[in-house]
Tab-separated table of C-alpha atoms and ligand atoms in Angstrom:
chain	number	residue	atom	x	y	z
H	1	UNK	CA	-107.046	144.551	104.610
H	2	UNK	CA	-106.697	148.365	103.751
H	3	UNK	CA	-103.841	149.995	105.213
H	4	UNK	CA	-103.408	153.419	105.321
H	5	UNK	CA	-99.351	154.722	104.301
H	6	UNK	CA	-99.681	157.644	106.904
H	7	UNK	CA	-100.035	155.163	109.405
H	8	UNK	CA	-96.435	154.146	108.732
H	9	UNK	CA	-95.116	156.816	110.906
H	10	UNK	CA	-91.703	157.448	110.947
H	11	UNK	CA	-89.607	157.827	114.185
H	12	UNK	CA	-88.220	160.733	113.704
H	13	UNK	CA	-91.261	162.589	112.565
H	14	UNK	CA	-92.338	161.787	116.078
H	15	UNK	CA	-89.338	163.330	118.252
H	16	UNK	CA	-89.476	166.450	116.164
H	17	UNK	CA	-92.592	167.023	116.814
H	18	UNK	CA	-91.869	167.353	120.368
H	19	UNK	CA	-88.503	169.377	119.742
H	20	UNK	CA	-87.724	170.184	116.250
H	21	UNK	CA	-84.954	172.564	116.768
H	22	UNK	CA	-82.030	172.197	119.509
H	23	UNK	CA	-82.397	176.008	121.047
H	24	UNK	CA	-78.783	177.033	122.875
H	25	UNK	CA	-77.871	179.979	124.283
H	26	UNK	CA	-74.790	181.329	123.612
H	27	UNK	CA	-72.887	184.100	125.587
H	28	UNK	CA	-69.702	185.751	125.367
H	29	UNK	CA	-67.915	188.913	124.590
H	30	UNK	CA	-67.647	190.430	121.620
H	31	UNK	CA	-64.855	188.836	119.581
H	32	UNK	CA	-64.284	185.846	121.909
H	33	UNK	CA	-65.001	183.456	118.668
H	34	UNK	CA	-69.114	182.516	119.316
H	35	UNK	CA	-70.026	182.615	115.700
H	36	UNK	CA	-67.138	180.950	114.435
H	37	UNK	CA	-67.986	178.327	116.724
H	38	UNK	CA	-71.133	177.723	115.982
H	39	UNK	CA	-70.683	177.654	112.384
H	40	UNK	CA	-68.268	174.724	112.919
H	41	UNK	CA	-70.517	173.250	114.928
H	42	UNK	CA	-73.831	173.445	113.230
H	43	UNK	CA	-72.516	173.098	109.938
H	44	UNK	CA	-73.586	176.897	109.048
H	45	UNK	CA	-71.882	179.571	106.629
H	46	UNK	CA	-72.449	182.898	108.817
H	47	UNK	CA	-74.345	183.787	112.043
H	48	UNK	CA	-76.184	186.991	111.147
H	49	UNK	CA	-77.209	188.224	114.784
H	50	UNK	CA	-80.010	190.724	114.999
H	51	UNK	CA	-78.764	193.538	116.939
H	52	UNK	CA	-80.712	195.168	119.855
H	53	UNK	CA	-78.420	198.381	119.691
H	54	UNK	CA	-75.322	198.575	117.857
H	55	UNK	CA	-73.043	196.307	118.076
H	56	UNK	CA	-75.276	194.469	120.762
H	57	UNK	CA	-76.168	190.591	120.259
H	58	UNK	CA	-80.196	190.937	120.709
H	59	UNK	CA	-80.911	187.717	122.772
H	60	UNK	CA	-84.618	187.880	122.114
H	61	UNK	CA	-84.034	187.248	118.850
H	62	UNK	CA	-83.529	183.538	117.172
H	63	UNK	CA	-81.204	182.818	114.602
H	64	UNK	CA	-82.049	179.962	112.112
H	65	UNK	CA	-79.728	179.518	109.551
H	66	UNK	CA	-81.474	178.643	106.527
H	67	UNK	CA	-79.007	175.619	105.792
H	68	UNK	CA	-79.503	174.272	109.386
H	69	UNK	CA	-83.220	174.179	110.270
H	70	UNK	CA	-82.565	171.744	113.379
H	71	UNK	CA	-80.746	174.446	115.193
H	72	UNK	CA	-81.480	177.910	116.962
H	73	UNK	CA	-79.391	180.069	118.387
H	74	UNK	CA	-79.580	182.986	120.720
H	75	UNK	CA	-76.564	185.238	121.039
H	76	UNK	CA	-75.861	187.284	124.267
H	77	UNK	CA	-72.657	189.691	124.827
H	78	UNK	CA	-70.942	189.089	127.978
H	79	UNK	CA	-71.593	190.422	131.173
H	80	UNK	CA	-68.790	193.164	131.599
H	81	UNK	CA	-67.988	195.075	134.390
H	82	UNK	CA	-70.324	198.297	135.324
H	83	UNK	CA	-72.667	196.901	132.762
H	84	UNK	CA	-75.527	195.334	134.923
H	85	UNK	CA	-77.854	195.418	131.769
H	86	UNK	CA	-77.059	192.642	129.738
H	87	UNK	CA	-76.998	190.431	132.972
H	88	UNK	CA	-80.471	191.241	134.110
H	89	UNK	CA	-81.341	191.075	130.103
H	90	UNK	CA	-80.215	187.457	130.059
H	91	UNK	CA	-81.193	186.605	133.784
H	92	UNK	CA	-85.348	187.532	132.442
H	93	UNK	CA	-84.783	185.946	129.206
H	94	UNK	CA	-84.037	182.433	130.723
H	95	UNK	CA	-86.687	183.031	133.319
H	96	UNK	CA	-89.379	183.402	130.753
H	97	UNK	CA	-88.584	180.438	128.709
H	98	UNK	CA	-88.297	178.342	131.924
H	99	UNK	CA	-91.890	179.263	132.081
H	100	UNK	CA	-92.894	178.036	128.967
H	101	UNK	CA	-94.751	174.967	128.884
H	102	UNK	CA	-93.251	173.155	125.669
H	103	UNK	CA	-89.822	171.482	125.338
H	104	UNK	CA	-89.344	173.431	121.970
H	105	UNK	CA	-89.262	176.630	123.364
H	106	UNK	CA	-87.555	175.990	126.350
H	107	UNK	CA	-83.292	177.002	126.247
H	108	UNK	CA	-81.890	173.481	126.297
H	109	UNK	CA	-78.352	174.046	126.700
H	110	UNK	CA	-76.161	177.238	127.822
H	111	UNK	CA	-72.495	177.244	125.947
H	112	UNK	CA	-70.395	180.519	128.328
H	113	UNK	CA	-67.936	181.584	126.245
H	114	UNK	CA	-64.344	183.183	127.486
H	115	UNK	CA	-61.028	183.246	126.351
H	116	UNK	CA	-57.581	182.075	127.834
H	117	UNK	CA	-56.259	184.728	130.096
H	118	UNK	CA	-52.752	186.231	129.901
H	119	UNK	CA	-50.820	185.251	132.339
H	120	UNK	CA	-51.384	188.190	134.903
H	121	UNK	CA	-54.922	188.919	133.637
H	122	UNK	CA	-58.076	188.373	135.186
H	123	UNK	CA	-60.142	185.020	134.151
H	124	UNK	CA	-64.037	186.220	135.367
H	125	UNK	CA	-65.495	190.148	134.664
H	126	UNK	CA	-67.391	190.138	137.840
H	127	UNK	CA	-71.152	189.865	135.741
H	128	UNK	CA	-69.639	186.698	134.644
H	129	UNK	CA	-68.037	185.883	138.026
H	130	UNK	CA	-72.466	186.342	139.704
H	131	UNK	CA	-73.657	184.432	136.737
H	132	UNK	CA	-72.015	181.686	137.578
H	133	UNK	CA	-72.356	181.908	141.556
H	134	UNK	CA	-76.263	182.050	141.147
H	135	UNK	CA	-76.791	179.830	137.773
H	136	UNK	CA	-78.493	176.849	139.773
H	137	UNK	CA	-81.416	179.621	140.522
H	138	UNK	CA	-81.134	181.224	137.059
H	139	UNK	CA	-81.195	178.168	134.671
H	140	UNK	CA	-82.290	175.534	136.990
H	141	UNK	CA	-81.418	171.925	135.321
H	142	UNK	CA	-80.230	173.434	131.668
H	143	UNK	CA	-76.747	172.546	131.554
H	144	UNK	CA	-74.492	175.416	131.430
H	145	UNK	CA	-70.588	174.580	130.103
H	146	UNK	CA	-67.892	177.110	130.391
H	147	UNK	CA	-66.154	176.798	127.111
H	148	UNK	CA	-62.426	178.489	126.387
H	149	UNK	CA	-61.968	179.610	122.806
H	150	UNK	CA	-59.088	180.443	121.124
H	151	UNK	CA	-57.307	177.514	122.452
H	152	UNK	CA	-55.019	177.107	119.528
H	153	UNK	CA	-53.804	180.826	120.156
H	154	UNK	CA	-52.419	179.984	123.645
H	155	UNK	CA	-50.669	177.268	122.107
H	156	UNK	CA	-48.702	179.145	120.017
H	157	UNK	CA	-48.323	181.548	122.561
H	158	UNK	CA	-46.920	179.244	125.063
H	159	UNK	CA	-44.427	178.035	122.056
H	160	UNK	CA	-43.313	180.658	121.144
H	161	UNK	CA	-42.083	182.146	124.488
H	162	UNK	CA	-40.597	178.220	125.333
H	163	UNK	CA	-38.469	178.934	122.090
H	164	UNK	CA	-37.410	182.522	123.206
H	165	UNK	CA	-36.453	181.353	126.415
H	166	UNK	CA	-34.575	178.078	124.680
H	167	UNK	CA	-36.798	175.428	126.929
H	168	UNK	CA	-38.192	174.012	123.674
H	169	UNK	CA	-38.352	170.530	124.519
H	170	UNK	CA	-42.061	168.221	123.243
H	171	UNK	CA	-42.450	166.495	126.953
H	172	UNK	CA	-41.820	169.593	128.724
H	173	UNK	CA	-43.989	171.887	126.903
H	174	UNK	CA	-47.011	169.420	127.083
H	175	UNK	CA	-47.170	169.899	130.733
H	176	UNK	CA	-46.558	173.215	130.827
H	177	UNK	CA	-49.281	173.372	128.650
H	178	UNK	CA	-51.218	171.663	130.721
H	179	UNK	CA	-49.825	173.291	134.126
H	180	UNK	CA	-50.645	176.719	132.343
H	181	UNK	CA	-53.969	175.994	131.532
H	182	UNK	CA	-55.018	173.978	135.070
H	183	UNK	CA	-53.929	177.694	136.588
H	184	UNK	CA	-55.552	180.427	134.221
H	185	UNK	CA	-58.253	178.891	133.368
H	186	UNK	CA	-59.559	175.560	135.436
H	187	UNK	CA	-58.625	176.294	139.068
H	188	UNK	CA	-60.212	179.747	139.007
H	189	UNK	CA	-62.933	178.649	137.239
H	190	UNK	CA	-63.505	175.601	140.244
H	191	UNK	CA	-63.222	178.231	142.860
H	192	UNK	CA	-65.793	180.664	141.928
H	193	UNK	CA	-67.994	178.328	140.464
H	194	UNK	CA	-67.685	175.069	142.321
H	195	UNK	CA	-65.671	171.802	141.340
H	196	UNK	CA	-69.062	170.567	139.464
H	197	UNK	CA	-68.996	173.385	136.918
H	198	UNK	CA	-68.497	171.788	132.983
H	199	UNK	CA	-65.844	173.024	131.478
H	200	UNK	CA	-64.071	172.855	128.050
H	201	UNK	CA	-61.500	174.193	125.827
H	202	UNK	CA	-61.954	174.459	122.215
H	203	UNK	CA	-60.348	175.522	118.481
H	204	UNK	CA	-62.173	176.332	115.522
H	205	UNK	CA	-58.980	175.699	113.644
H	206	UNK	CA	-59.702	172.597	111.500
H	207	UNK	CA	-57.197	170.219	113.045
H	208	UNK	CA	-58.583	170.469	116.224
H	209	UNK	CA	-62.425	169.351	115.377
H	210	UNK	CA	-61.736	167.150	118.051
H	211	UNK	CA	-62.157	169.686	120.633
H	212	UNK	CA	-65.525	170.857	118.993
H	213	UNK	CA	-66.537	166.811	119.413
H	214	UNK	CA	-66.001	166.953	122.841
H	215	UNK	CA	-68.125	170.065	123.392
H	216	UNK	CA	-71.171	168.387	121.124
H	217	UNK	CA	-70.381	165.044	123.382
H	218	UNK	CA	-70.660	167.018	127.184
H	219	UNK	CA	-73.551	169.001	125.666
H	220	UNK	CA	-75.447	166.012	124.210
H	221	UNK	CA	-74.597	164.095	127.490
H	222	UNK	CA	-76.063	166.611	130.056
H	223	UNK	CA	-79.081	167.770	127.759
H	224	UNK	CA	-79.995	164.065	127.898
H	225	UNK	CA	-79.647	163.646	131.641
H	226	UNK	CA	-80.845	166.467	133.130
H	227	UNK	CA	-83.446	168.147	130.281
H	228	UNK	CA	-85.281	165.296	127.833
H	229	UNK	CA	-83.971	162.923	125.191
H	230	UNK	CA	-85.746	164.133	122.901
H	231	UNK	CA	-83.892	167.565	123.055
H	232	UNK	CA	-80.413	165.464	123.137
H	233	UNK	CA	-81.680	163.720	119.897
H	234	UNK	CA	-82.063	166.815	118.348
H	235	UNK	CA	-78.907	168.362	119.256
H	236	UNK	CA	-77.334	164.915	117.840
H	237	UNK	CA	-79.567	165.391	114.769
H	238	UNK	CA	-78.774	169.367	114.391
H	239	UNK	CA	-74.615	168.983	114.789
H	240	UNK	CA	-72.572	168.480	111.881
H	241	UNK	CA	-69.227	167.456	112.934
H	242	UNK	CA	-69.528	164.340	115.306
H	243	UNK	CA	-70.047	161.394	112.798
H	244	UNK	CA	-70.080	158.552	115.843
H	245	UNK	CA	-72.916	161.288	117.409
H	246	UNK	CA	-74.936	160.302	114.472
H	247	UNK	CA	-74.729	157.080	113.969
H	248	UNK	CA	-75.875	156.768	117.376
H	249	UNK	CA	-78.733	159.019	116.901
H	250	UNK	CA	-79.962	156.243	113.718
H	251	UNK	CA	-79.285	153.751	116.391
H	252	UNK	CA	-81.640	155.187	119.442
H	253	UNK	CA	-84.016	156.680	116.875
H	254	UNK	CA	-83.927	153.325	114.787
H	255	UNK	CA	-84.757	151.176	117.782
H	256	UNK	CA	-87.554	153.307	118.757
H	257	UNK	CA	-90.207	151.727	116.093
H	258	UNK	CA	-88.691	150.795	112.543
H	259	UNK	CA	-86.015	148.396	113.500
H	260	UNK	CA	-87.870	146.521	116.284
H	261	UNK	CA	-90.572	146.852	113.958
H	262	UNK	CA	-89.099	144.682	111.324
H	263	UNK	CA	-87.961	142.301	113.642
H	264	UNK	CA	-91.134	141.242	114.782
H	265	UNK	CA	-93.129	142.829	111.515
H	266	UNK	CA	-95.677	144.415	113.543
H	267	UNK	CA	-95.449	147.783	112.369
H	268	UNK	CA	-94.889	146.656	109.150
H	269	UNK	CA	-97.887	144.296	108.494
H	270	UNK	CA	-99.950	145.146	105.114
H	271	UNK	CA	-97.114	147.791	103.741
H	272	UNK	CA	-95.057	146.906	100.682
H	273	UNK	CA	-91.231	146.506	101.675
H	274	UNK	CA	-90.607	149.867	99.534
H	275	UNK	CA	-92.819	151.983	102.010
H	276	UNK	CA	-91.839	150.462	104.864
H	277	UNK	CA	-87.768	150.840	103.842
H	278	UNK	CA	-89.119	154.672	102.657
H	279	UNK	CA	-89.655	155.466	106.317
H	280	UNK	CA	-86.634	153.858	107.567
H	281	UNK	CA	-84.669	155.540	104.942
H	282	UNK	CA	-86.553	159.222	105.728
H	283	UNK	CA	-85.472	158.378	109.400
H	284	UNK	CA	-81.900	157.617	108.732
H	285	UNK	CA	-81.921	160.953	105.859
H	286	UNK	CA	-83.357	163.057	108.794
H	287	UNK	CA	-80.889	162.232	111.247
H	288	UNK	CA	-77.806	163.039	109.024
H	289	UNK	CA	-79.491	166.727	108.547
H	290	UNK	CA	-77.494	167.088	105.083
H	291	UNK	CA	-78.479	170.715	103.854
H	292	UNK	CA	-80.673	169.720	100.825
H	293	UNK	CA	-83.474	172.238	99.983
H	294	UNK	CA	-84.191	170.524	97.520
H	295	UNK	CA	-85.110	167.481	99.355
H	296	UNK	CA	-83.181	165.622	96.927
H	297	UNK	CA	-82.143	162.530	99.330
H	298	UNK	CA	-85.453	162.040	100.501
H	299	UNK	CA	-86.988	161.720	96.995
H	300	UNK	CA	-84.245	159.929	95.329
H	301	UNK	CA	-85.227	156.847	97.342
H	302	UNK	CA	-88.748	156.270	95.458
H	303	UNK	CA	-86.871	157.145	92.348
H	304	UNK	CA	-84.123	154.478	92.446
H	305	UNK	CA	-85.900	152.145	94.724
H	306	UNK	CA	-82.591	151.815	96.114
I	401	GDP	N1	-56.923	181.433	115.817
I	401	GDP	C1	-58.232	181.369	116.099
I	401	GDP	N2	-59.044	182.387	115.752
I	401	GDP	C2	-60.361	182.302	116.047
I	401	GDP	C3	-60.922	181.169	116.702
I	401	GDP	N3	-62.239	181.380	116.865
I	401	GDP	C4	-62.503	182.579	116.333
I	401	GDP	N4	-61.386	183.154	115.842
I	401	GDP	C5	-61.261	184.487	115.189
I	401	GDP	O1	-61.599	185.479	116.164
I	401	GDP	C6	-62.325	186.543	115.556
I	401	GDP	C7	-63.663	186.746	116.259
I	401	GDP	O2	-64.443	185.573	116.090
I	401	GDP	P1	-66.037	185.577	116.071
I	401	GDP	O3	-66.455	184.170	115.883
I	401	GDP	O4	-66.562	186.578	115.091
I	401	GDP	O5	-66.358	186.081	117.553
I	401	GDP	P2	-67.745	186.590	118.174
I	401	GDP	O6	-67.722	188.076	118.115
I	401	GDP	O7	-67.719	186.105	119.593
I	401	GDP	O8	-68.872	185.990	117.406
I	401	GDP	C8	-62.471	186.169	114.086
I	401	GDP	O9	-61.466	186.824	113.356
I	401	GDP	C9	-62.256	184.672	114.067
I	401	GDP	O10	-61.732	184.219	112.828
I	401	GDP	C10	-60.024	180.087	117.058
I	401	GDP	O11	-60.405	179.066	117.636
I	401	GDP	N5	-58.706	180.244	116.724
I	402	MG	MG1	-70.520	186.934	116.505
């Protein structure tokens, strides 16, 4: 029998095809910590946002970072009082890549960026405050979470003024925490935008990756519900800080062909066990999306034959 070795697809080719990069949407003011989010997130040194005037995030504009090619990114300022611009800017920008026909152009996930307000200030600039009223007509099904930055800031806020006031005690100043946070942030936030809005609160600070996880994790979650899995596999493929995320990714993209595949050696049949564990391997080296331009990971394989 001749067999053909580009007939031994691999999964993963296959998926990012469809969707090769997780596009998100990104929008908050100036200095509320976007890029240093997404650098944790994605795994990426610097955002370098083109600029549509100065000091203005150009949405049209992608950013692919050249160490992350699995993720773009389009930044948008916030919508700030008086400033009706930016709003209708972002408002045309989603409607046009509803339009578009393919998944890999289409926004696949909306991240709204704010920070923790001081205790007497205002939670919503009134652009925001519309955004959110109206964002089942503006973005349709594309998840939109509300995500509060800067969380480890408040914290030491909040402990600092517990120590002034000496009601330092660990119990206490967990709910207060809590209490503080349920009324700045997450009962506002339910009234203007309904109980069903997402919502998270995150650190960049390296001790809290775990709130980063949890953003990936709702993201991932809703992209695969309510866009296509394909677009959630990507995400899981483009992230860099949720280790369980991909080893579930291997899993779902693993049980797709190879690993059934083996099982019952249909996909297999008339391939030498080193090209059909090359595929498996380029699967499982695609999913963990090291940054190797160099391909060095996928080439070592042959090499080693390990
Ligand atoms: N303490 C603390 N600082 C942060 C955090 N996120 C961002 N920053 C800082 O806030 C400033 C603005 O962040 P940046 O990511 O550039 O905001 P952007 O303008 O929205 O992209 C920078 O000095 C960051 O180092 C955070 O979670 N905690
Ligand atoms: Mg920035």
């Amino acid at each position: 029998m001749i067999v053909d070795i580009r007939q031994l697809q691999s999964a993963t080719n296959d998926i990012l095809q469809i969707c090769p990069r997780f596009r998100l949407l990104v929008i908050g003011k100036t200095g509320v910590g976007k890029s240093s989010l997404i650098q944790q997130a994605f795994g990426i040194n610097e955002v370098h946002v083109s600029e549509h005037r100065r000091g203005e995030a150009d949405i049209d504009k992608e950013f692919i970072a050249p160490e992350n090619q699995r993720f773009v990114l389009h930044d948008s300022q916030g919508f700030e009082a008086g400033d009706s611009d930016c709003f209708i800017t972002a408002k045309d920008f989603i409607d046009r890549r509803r339009k578009m026909p393919d998944l890999r152009d289409k926004i696949h996930a909306v991240w709204l960026c704010l920070s923790i307000p001081h205790a007497d200030g205002r939670l919503l600039e009134s652009g925001v405050e519309e955004f959110l009223k109206l964002r089942k007509e503006i973005l349709g099904d594309i998840p939109i979470i509300v995500v509060f930055t800067k969380h480890d800031v408040f914290v030491d806020k909040l402990e600092l003024d517990a120590m002034d006031s000496d009601e330092y005690e660990e119990a206490a100043l967990e709910v207060l925490k809590n209490d503080t946070l349920s009324k700045l942030c997450i009962q506002p936030l339910k009234e203007i935008a309904g109980t069903d809005i997402l919502h998270t609160i995150v650190s960049t600070k390296k001790e809290c990756e775990s709130t980063i996880i949890q953003l990936i994790d709702l993201t991932t979650t809703n992209v695969e519900k309510f866009v296509a899995s394909e677009a959630a596999l990507t995400m899981m493929i483009a992230q860099r800080v949720d280790i369980g995320l991909k080893v579930k990714a291997s899993i779902a993209i693993g049980k797709k062909r190879c690993w059934r595949g083996i099982s019952s050696s249909m996909n297999f049949i008339g391939f030498t066990m080193l090209d059909c564990l090359s595929v498996i391997h380029k699967d499982v080296i695609d999913v963990w999306n090291f940054n190797d331009p160099h391909c060095v990971r996928h080439v070592c394989f042959h090499n080693t034959g390990c």
